[in-house]
Coordinates of C-alpha atoms in Angstrom, one line a residue:
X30 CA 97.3 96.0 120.3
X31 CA 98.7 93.0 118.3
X32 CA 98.8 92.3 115.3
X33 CA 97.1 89.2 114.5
X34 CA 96.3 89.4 110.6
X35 CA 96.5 91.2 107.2
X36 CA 94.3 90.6 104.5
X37 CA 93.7 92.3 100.9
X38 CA 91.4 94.9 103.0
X39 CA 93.2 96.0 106.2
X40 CA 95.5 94.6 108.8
X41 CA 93.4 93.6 112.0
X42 CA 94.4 94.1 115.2
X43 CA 93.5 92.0 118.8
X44 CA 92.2 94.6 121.4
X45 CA 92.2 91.7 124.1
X46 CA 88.6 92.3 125.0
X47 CA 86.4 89.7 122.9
X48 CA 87.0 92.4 119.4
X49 CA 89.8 93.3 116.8
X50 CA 90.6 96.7 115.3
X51 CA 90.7 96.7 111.7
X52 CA 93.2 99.5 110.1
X53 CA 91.4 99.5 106.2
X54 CA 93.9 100.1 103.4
X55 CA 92.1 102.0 100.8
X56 CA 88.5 102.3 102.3
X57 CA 87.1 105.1 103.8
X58 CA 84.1 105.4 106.3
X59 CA 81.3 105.5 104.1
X60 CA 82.5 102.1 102.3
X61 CA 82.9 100.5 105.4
X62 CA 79.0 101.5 105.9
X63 CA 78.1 99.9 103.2
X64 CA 80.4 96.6 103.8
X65 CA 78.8 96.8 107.6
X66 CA 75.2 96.5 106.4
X67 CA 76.4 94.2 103.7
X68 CA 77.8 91.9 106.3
X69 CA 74.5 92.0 108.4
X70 CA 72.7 91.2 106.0
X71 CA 74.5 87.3 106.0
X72 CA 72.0 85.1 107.9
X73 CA 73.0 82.3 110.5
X74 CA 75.7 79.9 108.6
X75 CA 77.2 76.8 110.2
X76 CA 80.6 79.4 110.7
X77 CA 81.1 83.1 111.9
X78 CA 81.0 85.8 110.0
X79 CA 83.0 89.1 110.6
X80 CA 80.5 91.7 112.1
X81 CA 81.4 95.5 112.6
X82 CA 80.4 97.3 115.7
X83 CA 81.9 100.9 115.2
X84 CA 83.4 102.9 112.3
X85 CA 85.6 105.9 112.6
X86 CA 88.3 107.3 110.7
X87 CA 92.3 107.5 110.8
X88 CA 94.0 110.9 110.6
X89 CA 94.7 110.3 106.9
X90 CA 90.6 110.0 106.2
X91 CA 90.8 105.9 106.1
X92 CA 88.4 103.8 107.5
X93 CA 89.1 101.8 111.2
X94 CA 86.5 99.1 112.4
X95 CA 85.6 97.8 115.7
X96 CA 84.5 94.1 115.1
X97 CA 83.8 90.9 116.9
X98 CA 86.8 88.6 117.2
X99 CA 86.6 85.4 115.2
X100 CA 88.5 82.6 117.4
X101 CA 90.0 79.2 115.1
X102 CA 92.9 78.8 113.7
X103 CA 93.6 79.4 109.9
X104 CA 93.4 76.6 107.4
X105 CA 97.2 76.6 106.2
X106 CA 98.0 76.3 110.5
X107 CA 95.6 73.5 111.0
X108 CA 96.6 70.2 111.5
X109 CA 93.6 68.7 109.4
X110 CA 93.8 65.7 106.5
X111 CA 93.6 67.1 102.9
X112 CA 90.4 65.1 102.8
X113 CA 89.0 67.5 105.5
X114 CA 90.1 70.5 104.0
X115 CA 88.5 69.8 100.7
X116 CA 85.1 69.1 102.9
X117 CA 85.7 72.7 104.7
X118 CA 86.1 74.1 101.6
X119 CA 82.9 72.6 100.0
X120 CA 80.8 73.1 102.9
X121 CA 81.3 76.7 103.3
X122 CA 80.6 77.3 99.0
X123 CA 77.2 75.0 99.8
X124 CA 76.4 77.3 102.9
X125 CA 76.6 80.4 100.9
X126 CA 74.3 79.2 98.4
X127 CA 71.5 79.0 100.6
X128 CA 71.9 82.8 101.2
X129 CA 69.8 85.0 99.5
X130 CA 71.3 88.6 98.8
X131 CA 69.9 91.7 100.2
X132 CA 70.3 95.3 98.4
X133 CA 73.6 96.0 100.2
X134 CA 75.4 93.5 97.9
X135 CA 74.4 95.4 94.8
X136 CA 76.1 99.0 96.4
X137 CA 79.7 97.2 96.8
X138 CA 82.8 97.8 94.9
X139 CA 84.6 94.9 93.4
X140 CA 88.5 95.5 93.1
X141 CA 87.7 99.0 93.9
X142 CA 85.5 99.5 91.0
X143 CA 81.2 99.6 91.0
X144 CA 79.9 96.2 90.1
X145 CA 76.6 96.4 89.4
X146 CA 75.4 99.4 86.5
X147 CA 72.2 100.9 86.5
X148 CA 69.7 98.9 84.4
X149 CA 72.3 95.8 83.7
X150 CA 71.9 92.2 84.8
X151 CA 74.2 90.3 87.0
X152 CA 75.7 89.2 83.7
X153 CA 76.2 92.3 82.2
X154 CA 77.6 94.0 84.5
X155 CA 80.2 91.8 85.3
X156 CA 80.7 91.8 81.6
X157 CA 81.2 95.4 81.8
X158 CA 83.9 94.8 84.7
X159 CA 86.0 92.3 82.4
X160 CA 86.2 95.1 79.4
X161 CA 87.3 97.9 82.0
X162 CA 90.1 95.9 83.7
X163 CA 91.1 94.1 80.4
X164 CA 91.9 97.4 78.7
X165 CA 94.2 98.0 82.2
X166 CA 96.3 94.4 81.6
X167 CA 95.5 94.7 77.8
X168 CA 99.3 94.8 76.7
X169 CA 100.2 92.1 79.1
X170 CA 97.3 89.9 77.8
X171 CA 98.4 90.3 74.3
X172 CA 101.4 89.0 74.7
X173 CA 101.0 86.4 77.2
X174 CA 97.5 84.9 75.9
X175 CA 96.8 83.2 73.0
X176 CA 94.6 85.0 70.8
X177 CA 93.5 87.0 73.9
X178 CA 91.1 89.6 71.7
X179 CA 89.1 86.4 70.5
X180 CA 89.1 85.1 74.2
X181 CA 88.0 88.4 75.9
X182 CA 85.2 88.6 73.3
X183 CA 84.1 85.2 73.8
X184 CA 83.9 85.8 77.6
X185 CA 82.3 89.0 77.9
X186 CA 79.2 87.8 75.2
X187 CA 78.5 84.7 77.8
X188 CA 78.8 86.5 80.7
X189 CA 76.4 89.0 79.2
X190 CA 73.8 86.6 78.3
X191 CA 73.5 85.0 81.9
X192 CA 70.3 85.9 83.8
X193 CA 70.3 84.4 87.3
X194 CA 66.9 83.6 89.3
X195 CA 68.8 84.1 92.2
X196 CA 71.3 86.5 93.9
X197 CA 73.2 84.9 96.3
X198 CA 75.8 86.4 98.7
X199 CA 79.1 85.7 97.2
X200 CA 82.3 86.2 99.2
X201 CA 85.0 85.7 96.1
X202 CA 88.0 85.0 98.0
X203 CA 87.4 81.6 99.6
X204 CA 91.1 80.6 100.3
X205 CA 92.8 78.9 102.8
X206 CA 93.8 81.6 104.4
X207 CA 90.3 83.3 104.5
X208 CA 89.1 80.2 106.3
X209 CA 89.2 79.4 110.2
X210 CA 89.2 76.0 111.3
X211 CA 88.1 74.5 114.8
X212 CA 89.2 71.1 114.5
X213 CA 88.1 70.2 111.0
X214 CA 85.0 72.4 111.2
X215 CA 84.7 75.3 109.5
X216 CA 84.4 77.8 112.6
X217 CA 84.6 81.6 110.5
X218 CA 85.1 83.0 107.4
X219 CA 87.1 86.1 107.4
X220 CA 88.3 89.1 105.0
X221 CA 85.0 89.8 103.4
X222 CA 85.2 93.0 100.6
X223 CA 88.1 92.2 97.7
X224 CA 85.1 90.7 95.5
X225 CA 82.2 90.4 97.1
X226 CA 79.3 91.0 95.7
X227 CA 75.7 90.0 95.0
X228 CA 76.0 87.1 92.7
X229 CA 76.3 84.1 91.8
X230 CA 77.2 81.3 94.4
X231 CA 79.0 79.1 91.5
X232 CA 81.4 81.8 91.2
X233 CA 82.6 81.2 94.7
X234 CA 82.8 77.4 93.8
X235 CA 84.6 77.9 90.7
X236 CA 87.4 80.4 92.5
X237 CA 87.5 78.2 95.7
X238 CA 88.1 75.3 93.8
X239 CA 91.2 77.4 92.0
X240 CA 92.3 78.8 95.5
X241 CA 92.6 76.0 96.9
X242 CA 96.3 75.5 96.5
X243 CA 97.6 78.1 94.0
X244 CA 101.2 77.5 93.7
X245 CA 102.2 74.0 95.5
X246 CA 102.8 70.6 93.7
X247 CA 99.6 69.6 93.8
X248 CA 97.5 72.4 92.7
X249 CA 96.1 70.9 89.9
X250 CA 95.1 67.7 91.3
X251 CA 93.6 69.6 93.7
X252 CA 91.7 72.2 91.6
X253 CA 90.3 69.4 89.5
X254 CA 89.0 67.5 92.1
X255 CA 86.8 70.2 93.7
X256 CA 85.4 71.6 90.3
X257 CA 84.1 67.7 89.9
X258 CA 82.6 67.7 93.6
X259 CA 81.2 71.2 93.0
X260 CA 79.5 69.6 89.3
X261 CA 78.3 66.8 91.0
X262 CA 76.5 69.2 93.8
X263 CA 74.8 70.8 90.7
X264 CA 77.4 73.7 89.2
X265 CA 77.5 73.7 86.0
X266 CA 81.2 73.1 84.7
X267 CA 81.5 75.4 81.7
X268 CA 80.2 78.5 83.8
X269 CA 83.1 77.6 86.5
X270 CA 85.1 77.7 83.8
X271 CA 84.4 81.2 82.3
X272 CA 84.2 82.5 86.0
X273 CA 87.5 81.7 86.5
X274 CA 88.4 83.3 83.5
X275 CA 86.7 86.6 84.3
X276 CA 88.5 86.4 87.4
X277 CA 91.4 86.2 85.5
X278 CA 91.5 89.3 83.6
X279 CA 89.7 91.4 86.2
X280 CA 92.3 90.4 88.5
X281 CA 95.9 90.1 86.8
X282 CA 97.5 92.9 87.5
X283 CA 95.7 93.7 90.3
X284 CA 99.0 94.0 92.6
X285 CA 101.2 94.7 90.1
X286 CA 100.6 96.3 87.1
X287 CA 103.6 95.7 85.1
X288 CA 102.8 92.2 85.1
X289 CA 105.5 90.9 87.5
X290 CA 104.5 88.9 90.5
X291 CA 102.7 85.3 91.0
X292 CA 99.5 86.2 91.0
X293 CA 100.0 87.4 87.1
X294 CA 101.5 83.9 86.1
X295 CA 98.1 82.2 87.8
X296 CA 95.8 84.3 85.6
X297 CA 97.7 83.6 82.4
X298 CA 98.0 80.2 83.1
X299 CA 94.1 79.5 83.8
X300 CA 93.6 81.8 80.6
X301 CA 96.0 79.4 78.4
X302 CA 94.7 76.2 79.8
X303 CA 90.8 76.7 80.3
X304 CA 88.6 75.4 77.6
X305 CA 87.1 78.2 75.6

């Protein structure tokens, strides 16, 4: 077998026949069930979507998936114009939004926790995330945010008051990466699980738009200028704002917990910089 990509779920694996092993690295049979009937439940988009074919078990009790292969060549390898990229970007956020999510979305975890609570709205419950993984980062936060009790307060009450008329299926980890291109089409989106969920589709626009160049030069430029394409296709801009920073705090410390690596300095920047 080669290895031909890692992800934040597992490390996949060509088997040369038309499908790819996938070696999960904290998921265990009966997740991968759910993230398999999760997965068919994603209708006919203008790009592939992963599909898994068989699930067993490695001797330690982890999950390994037989899947189709998804042929293209990542985004960050694709000789494309940054003008094309940015359309890739926002054509896979608009395709997503005309899903419609079915009852596997509600049964995932997000960052390895349950999502959506028993009797809670979308809202709420992902209010109810930002609490739990804020008291995990909360001695970080407090000395890296400004006034970050007032901001975590602020953020949970919106969130909690937000009643959507639709669930859409949200992938939450549209990055470059993530993305295959055939020339610059979109041909498959890959790595499906970190935080996905049954949502909101302007959450995937407001964390696409952020993912689209995290650390380089131009990050900023680039951030701002697919929040305004995303408002001008009808997301509202203050809700990208306070998805980003829910993203934020549920996901700071997420690789490291004492606060060390990039990914940390990201958060805390989009949590000093935002509007409130």
């Amino acid at each position: 077998m080669e290895l031909i990509g890692q992800g934040m779920e597992g490390a996949v694996y060509d088997l040369g026949d038309g499908r790819v092993r996938k070696d999960w690295f904290e998921r265990r049979p009966d997740d991968v069930r759910l993230m398999q009937a999760f997965l068919d439940e994603i209708p006919e988009l203008p790009f592939r979507t992963p599909r898994i074919r068989e699930i067993g078990a490695a001797d330690n009790g982890l999950a390994i998936s037989i899947e189709d292969k998804l042929t293209g060549t990542p985004l960050p390898s694709a000789e494309v114009a940054e003008s094309d990229a940015l359309d890739a970007f926002v054509t896979v956020v608009e395709a997503l939004s005309t899903t419609t999510a079915g009852p596997a979305g509600k049964g995932l975890f997000v960052l390895n926790e349950p999502f959506w609570l028993p009797g809670l709205s979308w809202g709420e419950s992902f209010a109810a995330l930002v609490r739990r993984r804020a008291e995990a980062s909360y001695r970080h936060f407090e000395r890296d945010v400004t006034n970050f009790a007032a901001l975590l307060d602020s953020v949970t009450r919106r969130l909690a008051s937000i009643e959507l008329e639709k669930l859409s299926i949200v992938h939450g980890d549209v990055c470059p990466p993530n993305l295959l291109m055939d020339g610059a089409r979109p041909a498959a989106l890959l790595d499906w699980g970190f935080y996905s969920m049954a949502g909101d589709n302007t959450l995937d626009a407001a964390l696409a738009a952020g993912f689209f160049d995290m650390y380089g030069p131009e990050a900023r430029r680039l951030d701002t200028v697919l929040l305004k394409r995303f408002e001008a296709l009808g997301h509202d801009r203050e809700r990208m704002y306070l998805y980003r920073q829910a993203y934020a705090i549920t996901s700071a410390t997420i690789y490291d917990a004492e606060a060390g690596d990039g990914h940390y300095q990201w958060c805390v920047a989009d949590l000093n910089r935002l509007p409130r």
